[in-house]
Short mmCIF file of C-alpha atoms and ligand atoms in Angstrom, two decimals:
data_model
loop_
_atom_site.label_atom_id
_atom_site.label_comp_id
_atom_site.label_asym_id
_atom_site.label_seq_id
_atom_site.Cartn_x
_atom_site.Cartn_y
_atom_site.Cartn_z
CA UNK A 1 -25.68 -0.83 -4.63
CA UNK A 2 -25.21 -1.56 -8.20
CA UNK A 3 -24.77 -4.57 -9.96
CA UNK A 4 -21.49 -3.89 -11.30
CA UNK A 5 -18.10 -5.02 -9.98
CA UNK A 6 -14.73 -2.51 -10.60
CA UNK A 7 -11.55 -4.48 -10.94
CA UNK A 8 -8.60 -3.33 -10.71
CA UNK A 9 -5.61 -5.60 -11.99
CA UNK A 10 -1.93 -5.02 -10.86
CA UNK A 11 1.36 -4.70 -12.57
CA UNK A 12 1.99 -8.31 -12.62
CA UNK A 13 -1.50 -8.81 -13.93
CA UNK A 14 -0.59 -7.23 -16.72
CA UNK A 15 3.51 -7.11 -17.29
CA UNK A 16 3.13 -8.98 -20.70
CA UNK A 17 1.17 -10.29 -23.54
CA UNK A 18 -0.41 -13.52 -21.53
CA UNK A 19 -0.81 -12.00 -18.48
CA UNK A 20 -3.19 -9.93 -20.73
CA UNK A 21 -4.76 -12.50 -22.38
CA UNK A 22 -5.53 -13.93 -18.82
CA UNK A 23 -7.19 -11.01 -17.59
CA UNK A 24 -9.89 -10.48 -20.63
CA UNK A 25 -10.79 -14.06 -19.99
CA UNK A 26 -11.54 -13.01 -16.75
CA UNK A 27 -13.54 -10.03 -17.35
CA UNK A 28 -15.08 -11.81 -20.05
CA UNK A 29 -16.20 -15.07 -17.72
CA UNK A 30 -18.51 -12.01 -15.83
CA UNK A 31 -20.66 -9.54 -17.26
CA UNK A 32 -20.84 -7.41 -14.41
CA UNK A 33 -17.14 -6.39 -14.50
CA UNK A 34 -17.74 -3.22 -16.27
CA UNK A 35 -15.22 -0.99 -15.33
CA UNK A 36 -11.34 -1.61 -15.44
CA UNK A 37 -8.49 -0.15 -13.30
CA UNK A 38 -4.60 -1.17 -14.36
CA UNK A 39 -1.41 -0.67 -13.39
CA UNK A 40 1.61 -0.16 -15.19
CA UNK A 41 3.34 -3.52 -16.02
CA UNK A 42 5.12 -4.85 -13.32
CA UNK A 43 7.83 -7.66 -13.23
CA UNK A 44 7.52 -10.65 -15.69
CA UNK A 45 10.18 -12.36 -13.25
CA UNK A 46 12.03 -11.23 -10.27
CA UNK A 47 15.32 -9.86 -12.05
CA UNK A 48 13.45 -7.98 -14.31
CA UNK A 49 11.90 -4.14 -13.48
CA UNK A 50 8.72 -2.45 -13.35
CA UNK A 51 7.78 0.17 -16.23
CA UNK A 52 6.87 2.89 -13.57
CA UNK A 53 11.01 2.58 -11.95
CA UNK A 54 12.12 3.34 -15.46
CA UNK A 55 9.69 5.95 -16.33
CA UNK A 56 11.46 7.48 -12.98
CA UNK A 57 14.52 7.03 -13.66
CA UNK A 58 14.01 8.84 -17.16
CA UNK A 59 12.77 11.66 -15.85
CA UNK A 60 15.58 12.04 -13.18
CA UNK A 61 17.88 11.39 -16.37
CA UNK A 62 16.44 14.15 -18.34
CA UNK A 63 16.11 16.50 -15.48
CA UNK A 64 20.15 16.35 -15.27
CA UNK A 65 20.29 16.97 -19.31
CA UNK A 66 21.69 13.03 -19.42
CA UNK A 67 20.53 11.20 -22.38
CA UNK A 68 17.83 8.49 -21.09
CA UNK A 69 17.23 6.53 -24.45
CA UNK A 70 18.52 3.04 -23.57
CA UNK A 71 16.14 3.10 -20.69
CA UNK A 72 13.35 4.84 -22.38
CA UNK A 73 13.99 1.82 -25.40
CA UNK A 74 13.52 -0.57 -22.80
CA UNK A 75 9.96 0.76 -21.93
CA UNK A 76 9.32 1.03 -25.74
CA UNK A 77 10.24 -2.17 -26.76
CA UNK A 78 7.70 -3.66 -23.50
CA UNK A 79 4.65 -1.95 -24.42
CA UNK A 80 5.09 -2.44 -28.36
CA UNK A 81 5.63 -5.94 -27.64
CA UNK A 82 2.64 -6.27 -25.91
CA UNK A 83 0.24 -5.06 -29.01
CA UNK A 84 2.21 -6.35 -31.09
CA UNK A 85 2.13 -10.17 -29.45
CA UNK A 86 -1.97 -9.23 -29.38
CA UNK A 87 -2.15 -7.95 -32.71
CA UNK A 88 -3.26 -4.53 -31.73
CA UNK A 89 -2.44 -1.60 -34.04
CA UNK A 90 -3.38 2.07 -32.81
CA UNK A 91 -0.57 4.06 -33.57
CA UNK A 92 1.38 3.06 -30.08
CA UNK A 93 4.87 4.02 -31.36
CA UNK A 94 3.45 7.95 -31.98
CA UNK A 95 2.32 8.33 -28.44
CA UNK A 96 5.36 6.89 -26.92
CA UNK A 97 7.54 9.10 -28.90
CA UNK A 98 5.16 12.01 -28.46
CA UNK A 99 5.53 11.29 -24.48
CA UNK A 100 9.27 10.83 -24.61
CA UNK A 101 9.40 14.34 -26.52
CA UNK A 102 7.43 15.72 -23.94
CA UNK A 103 10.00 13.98 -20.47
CA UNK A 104 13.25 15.50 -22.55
CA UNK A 105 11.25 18.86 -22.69
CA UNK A 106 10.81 19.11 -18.73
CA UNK A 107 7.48 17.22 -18.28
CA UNK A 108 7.18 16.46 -14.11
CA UNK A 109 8.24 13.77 -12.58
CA UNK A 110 4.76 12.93 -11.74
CA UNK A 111 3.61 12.93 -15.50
CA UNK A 112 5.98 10.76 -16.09
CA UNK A 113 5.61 7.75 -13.62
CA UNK A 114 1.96 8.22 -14.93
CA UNK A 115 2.07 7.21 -18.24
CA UNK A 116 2.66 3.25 -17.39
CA UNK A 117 -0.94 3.28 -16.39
CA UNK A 118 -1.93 5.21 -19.55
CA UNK A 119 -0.48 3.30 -22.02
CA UNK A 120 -1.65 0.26 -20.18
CA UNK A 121 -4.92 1.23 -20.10
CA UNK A 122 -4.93 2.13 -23.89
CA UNK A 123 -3.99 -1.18 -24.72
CA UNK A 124 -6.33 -2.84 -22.53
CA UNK A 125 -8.97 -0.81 -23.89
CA UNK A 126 -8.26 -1.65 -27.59
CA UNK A 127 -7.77 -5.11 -26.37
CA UNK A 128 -11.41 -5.49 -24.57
CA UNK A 129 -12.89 -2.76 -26.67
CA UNK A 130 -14.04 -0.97 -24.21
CA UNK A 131 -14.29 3.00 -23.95
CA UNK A 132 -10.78 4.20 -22.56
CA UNK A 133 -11.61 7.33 -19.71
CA UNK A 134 -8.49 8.93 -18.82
CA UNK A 135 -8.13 9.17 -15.11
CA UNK A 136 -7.41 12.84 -15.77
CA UNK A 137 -11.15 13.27 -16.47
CA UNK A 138 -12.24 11.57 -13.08
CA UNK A 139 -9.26 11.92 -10.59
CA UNK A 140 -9.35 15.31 -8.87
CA UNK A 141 -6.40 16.58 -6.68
CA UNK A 142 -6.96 20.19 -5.28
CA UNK A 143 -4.48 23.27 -6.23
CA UNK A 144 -2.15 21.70 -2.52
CA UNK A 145 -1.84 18.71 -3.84
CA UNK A 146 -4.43 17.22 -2.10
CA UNK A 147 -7.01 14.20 -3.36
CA UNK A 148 -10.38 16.10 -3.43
CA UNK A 149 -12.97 13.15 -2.61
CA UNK A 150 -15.94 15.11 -2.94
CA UNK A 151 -14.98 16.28 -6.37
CA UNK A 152 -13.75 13.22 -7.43
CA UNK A 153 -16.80 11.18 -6.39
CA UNK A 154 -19.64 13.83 -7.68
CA UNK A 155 -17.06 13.64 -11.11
CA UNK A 156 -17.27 9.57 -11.37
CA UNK A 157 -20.72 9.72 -10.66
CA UNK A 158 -21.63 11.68 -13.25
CA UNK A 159 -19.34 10.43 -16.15
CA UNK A 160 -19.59 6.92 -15.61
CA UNK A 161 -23.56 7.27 -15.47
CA UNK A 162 -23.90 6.56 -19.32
CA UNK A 163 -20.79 4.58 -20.07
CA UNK A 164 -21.82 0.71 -19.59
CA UNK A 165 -17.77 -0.30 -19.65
CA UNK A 166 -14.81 1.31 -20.02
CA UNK A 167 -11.01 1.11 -19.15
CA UNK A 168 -9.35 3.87 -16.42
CA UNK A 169 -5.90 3.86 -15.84
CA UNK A 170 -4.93 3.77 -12.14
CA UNK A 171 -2.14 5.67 -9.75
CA UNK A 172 -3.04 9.70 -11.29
CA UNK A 173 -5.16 12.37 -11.53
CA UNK A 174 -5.05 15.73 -12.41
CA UNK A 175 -4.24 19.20 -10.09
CA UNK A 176 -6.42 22.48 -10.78
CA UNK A 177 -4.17 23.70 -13.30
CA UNK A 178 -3.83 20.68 -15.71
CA UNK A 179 -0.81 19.23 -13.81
CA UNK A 180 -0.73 15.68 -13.24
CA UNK A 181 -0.77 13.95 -9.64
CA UNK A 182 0.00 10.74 -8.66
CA UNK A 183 -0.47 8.69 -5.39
CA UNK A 184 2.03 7.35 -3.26
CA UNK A 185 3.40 4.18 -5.03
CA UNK A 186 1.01 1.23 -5.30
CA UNK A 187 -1.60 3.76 -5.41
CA UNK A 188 -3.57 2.32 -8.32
CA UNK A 189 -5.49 0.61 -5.61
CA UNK A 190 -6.56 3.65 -4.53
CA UNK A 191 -8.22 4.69 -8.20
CA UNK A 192 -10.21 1.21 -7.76
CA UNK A 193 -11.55 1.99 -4.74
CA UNK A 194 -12.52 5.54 -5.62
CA UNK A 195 -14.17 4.62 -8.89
CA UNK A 196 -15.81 1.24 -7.09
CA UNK A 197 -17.56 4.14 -4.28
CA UNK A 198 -18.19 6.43 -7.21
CA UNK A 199 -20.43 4.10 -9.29
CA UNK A 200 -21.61 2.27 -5.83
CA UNK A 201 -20.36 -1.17 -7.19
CA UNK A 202 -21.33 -4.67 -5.57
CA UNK A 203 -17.87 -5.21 -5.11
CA UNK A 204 -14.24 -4.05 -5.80
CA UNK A 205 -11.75 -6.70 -7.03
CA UNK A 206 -8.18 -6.30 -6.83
CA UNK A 207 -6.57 -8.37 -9.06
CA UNK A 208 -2.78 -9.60 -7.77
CA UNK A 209 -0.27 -12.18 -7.94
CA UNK A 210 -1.65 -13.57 -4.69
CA UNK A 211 -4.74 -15.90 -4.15
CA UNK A 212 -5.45 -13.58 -1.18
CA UNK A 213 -4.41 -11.41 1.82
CA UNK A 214 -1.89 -13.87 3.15
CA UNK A 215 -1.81 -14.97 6.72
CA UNK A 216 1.80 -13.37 6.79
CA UNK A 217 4.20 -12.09 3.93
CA UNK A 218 4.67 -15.00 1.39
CA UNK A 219 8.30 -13.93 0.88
CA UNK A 220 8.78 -14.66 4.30
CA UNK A 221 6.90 -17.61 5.26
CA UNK A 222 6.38 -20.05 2.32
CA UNK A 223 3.09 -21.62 1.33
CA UNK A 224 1.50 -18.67 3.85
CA UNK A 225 -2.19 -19.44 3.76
CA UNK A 226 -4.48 -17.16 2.75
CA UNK A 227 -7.32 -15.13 4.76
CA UNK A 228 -11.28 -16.45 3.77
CA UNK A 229 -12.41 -13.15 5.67
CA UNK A 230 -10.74 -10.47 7.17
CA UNK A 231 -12.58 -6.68 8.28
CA UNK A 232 -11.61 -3.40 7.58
CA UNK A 233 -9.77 -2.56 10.75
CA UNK A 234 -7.62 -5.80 10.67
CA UNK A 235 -6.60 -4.90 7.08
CA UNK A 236 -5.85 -1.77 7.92
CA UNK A 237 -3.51 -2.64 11.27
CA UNK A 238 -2.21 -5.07 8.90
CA UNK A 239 -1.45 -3.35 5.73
CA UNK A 240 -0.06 -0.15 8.18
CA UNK A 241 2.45 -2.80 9.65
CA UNK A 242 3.84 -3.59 6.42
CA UNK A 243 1.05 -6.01 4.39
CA UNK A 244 1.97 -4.50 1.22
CA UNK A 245 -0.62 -6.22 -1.18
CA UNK A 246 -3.25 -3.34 -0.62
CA UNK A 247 -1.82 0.29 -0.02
CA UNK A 248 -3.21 1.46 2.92
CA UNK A 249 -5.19 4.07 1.63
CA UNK A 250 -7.65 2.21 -0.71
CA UNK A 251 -9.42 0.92 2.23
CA UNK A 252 -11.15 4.66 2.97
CA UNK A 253 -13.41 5.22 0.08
CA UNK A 254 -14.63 1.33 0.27
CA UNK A 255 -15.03 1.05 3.56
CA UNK A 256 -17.58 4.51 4.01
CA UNK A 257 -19.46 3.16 1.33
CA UNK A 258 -19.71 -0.58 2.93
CA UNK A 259 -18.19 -2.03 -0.26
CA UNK A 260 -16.31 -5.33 0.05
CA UNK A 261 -13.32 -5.55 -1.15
CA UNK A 262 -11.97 -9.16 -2.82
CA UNK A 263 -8.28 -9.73 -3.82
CA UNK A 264 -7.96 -12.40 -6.42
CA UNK A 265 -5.31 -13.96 -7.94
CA UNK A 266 -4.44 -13.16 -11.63
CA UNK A 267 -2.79 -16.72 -12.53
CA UNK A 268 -5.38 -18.35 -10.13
CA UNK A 269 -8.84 -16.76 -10.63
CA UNK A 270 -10.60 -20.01 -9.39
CA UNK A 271 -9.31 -19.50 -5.78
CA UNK A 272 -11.61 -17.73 -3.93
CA UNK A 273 -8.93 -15.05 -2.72
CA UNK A 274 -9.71 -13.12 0.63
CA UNK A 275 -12.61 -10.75 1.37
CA UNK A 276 -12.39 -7.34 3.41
CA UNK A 277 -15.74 -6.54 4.53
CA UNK A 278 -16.85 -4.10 7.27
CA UNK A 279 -18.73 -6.46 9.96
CA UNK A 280 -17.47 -10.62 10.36
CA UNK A 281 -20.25 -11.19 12.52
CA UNK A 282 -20.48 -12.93 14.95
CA UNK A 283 -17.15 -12.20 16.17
CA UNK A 284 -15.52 -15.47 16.75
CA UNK A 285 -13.58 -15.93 19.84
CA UNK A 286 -11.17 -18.74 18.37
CA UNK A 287 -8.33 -17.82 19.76
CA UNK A 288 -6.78 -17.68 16.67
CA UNK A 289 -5.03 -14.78 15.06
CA UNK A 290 -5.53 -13.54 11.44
CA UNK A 291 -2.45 -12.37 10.44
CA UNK A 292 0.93 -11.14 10.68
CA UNK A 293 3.17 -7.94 9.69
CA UNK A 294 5.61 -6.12 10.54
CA UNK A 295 8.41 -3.46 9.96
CA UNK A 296 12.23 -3.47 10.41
CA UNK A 297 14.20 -0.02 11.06
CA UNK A 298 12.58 2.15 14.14
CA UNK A 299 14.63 3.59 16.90
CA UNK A 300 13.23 3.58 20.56
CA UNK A 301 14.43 6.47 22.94
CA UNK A 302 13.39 5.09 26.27
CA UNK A 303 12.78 7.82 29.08
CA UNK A 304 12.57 7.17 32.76
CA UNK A 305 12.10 9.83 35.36
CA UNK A 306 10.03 8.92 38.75
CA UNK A 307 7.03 10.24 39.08
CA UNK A 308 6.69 10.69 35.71
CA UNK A 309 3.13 11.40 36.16
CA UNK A 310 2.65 13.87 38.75
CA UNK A 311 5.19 16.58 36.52
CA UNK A 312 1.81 18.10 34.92
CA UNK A 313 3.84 19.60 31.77
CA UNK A 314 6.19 16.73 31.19
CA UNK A 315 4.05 15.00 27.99
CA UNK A 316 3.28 18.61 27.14
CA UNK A 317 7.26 19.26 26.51
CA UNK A 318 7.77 15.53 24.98
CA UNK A 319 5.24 16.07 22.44
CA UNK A 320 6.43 19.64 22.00
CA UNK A 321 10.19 18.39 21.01
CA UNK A 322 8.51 16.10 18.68
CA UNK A 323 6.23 18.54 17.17
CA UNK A 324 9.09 21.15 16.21
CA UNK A 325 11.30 18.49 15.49
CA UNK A 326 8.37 17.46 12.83
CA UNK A 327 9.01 13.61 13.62
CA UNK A 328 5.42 11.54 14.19
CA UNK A 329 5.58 8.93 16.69
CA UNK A 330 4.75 5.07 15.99
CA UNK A 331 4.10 4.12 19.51
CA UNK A 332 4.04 5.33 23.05
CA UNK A 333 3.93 2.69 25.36
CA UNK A 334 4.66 3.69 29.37
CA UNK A 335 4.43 2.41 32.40
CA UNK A 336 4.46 4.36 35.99
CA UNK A 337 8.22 6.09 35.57
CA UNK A 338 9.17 5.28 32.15
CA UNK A 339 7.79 5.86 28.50
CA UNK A 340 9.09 5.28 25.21
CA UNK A 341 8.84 6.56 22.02
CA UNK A 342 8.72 4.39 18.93
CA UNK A 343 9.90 6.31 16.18
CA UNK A 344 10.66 4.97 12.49
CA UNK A 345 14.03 5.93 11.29
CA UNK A 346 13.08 7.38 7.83
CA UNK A 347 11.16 9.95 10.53
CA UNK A 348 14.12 10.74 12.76
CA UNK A 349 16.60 10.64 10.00
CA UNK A 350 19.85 12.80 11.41
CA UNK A 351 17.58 14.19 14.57
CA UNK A 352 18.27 11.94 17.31
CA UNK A 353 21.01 13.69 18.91
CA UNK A 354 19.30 16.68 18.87
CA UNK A 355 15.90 15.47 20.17
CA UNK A 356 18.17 13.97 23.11
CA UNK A 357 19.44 16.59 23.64
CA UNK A 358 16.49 19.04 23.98
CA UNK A 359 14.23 16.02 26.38
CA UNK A 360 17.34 16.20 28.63
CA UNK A 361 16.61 20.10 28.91
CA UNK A 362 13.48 20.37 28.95
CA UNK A 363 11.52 17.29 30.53
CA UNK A 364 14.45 16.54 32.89
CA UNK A 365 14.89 12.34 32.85
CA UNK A 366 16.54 10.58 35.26
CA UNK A 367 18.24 8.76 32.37
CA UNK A 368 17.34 8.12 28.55
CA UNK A 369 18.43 4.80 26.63
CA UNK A 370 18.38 4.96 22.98
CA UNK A 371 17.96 1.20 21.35
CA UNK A 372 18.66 1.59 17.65
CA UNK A 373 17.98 -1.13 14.92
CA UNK A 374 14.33 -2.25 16.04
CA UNK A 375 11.50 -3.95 14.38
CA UNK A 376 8.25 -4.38 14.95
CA UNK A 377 5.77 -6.89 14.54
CA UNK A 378 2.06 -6.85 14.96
CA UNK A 379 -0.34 -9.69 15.62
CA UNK A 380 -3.70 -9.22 14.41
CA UNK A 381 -7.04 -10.59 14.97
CA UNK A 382 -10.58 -9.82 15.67
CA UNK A 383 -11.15 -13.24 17.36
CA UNK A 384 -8.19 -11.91 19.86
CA UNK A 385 -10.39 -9.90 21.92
CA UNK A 386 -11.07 -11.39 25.32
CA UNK A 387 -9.67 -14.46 24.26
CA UNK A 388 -6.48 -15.30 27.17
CA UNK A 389 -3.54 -17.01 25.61
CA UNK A 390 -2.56 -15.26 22.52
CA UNK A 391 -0.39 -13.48 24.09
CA UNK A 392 1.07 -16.08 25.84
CA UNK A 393 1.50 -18.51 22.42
CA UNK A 394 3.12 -15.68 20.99
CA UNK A 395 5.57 -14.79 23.62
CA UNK A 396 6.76 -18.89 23.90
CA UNK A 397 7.05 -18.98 19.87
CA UNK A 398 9.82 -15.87 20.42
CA UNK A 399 11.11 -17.24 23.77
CA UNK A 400 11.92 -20.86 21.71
CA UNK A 401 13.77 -19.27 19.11
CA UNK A 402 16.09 -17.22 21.75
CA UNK A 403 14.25 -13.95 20.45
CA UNK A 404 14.76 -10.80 22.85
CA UNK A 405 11.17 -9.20 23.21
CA UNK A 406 12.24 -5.20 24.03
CA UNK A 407 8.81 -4.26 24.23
CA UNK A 408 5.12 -5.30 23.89
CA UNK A 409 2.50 -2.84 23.57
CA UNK A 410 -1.42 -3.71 22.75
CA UNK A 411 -3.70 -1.35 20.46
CA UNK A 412 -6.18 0.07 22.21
CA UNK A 413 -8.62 -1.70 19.96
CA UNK A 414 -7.58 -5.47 21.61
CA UNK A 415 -7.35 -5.77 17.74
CA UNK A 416 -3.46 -6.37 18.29
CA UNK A 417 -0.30 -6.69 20.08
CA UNK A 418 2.49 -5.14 19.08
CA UNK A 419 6.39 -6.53 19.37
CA UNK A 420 9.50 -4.92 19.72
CA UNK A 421 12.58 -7.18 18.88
CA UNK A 422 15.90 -6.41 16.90
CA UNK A 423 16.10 -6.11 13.15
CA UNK A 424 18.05 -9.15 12.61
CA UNK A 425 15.64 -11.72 14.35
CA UNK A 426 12.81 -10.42 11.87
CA UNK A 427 12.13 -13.02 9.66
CA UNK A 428 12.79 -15.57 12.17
CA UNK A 429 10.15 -13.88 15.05
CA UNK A 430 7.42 -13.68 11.80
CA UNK A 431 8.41 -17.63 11.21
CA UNK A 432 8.20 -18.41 15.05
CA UNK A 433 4.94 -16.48 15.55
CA UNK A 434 3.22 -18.34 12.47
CA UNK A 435 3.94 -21.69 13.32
CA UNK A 436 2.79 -21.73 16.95
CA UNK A 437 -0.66 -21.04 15.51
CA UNK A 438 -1.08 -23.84 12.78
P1 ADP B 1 0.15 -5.62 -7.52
O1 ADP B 1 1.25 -5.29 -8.47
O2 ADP B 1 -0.81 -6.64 -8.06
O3 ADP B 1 -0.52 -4.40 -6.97
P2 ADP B 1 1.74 -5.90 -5.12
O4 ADP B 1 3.14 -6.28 -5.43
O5 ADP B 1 1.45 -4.48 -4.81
O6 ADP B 1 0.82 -6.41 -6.32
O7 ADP B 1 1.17 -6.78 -3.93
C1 ADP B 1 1.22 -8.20 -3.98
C2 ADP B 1 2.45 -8.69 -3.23
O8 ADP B 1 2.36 -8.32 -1.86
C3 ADP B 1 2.60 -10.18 -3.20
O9 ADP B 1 3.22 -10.67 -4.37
C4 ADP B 1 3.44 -10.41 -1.93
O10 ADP B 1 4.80 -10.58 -2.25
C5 ADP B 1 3.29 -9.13 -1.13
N1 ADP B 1 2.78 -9.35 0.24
C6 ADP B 1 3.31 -8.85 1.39
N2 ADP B 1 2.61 -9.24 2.46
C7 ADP B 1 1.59 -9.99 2.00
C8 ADP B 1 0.51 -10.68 2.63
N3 ADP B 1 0.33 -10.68 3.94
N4 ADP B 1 -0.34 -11.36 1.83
C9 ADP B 1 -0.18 -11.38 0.50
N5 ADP B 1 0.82 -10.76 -0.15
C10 ADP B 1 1.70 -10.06 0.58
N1 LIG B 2 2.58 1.59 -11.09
C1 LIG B 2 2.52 2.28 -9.81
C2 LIG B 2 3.63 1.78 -8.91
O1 LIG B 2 4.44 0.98 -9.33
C3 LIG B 2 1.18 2.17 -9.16
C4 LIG B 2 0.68 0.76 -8.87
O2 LIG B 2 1.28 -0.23 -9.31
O3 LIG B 2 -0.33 0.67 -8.19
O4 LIG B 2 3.73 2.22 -7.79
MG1 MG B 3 0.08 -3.05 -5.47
#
């Protein structure tokens, strides 16, 4: 390990003038923060929009030959405000009209999300005076599409080697053929943790609006309380069910190279935030739980058929349907003469009847119930495992509040338990569920 910490500061680190000013004091207050990953800006408040939405919607504007202007002023006006308010002056009006040239020409849809973090990170690199790198240089997606790790990380290694600090934008890379590639959304996470396993950093900050991974999601529960420690594999249940403050995906590259992983708040820096580390050891068996998430908006098709078991091809054909139907499957829970298959709805999309239709033919039910309108909810914790009660607390919380449990299955990990109830109870089942273990 190195002594040099990668932070990576999100859109509302950085959506205006002092949110920048509050992020080079923080770099500044450490010298080992050497190498800087930001986002586009993000929302100064909550009517107001992110850069990389407009940058979208421009692009979908000039793909349909509709003038995008107003909305490509609006982006203008946010990032010359922004050197101009920190008396920066580096020829920022050429390169956005250069790039908004190059979105009415046909530039991808892709290119064009990515230039948030680009222009971000040329300010920020002005601003700190530290070398700018364009992810393009370091970020290395194969001719499918694909991120190419070993690429990537042998690319990083090598660049970074004699640059003591520098400034790369987050969220793209580059394809073979000089295309550019983005992550999923939220995906400058993902550049943090790539570059923090690529110069084997100490640590990897994440920089948020949060003073933490939050015992369950602040917009639901208020004055949530944060995590001190949380592993790997209970960040990853969590962030899967919904946790949105880390994207899933920037836990791989951190985790294989047993890097921790602190999120910070921004607009709090003293607060000592929460840290993701491989190994809490030793595993306490508190009986408490460390967080909460969930999602609304799966469908269950529940399929009973006695002896369920003893029909040697009937999984065979279930998984079949749902393999040329191309729909993955959330959850599987069964018992003796019944399973059922948990199955998001942006995944079944128009399909239902027909899958119906085709495990009536081929697997042969005694009768299939389809519940529509589900959520689910997962309970994490490491300090779960053998630990009797949880369960139990959980189930009275829901039973108080008159909430309709459909279905409880556990991970196989004891890490969790997962909840079925009905979209509409939601935010009252993540209340419940909190408050029964304060
Ligand atoms: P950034 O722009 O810094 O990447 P994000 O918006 O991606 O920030 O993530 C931070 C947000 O995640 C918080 O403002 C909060 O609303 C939301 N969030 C959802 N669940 C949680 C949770 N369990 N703990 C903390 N924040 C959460
Ligand atoms: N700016 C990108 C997004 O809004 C990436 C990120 O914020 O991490 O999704
Ligand atoms: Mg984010």
């Amino acid at each position: 390990m190195n002594d040099i910490i990668v932070a990576k500061f999100g859109g509302s680190s950085l959506a205006d003038s002092q949110q920048f000013a509050k992020v080079k004091k923080i770099i500044e207050s450490d010298n080992r923060r050497r190498y800087i990953i930001p986002s586009a800006p993000g929302k100064r408040d909550k009517k107001d929009h992110k850069i990389t939405d407009l940058l979208y919607m421009c692009q979908q504007l000039a793909a349909h030959n509709l003038s995008f202007d107003d909305i490509y002023n609006i982006v203008k006006k946010r990032f010359l405000d922004i050197c101009s308010d920190l008396n920066l002056s580096f020829g920022m009006e050429d390169i956005l009209d250069e790039i908004k040239e190059k979105i009415a020409h046909g530039a991808s849809r892709d290119y064009a999300a990515s230039r948030g973090e680009y222009l971000n990170g040329l300010i920020l690199s002005n601003y700190l005076g530290y070398e700018f790198i364009d992810a393009e240089e370091l970020i290395l997606f194969d001719k499918t599409g694909k991120f190419d790790a070993k690429a990537t990380d042998d690319k990083v290694n090598a660049r970074l080697a004699d640059v003591s600090h520098a400034v790369i934008p987050g969220f793209y890379g580059v394809m073979p053929n000089g295309e550019i590639k983005t992550f999923s959304r939220g995906g400058s996470d993902i550049t943090g943790a790539i570059i923090a396993k690529g110069v084997m950093a100490q640590l990897y900050e994440n920089w948020t609006d949060v003073s933490g991974f939050l015992m369950a999601d602040p917009r639901i529960v208020k004055d949530s309380k944060p995590m001190e420690k949380v592993t790997y594999k209970e960040l990853r249940e969590l962030s899967y069910m919904g946790a949105s403050v880390l994207h899933e995906e920037a836990i791989f590259p951190t985790r294989e190279a047993g890097i921790p992983i602190n999120i910070k708040n921004t607009n709090a820096p003293e607060d000592a935030g929460t840290m993701i580390l491989s190994d809490i050891s030793p595993v306490s068996h508190t009986g408490t739980i460390t967080g909460i998430a969930g999602k609304k908006d799966f469908t269950v098709i529940s399929i009973e058929k006695t002896f369920m078991g003893s029909d040697r091809s009937f999984f065979r054909k279930l998984m079949t349907i749902m393999e040329t139907n191309d729909i993955s499957v959330e959850h599987m829970p069964s018992s003796i003469d019944s399973i059922s298959l948990i199955i998001s709805d942006s995944e079944l999309n128009s399909k239902l009847q027909k899958v119906v239709e085709e495990i009536r033919i081929y697997c042969n039910p005694d009768s299939i119930i389809c519940y529509p309108n589900m959520a689910l909810v997962a309970v994490v914790g490491r300090g779960m495992i053998n630990t009797k009660g949880i369960s139990a607390k959980v189930f009275t919380a829901l039973a108080k509040e008159g909430i309709n449990i459909r279905m409880i299955t556990q991970g196989s990990s004891e890490l969790n338990i997962i909840i079925g109830i009905e979209n509409g109870d939601f935010e009252r089942a993540i209340k419940a569920i909190y408050e029964a273990f304060q």
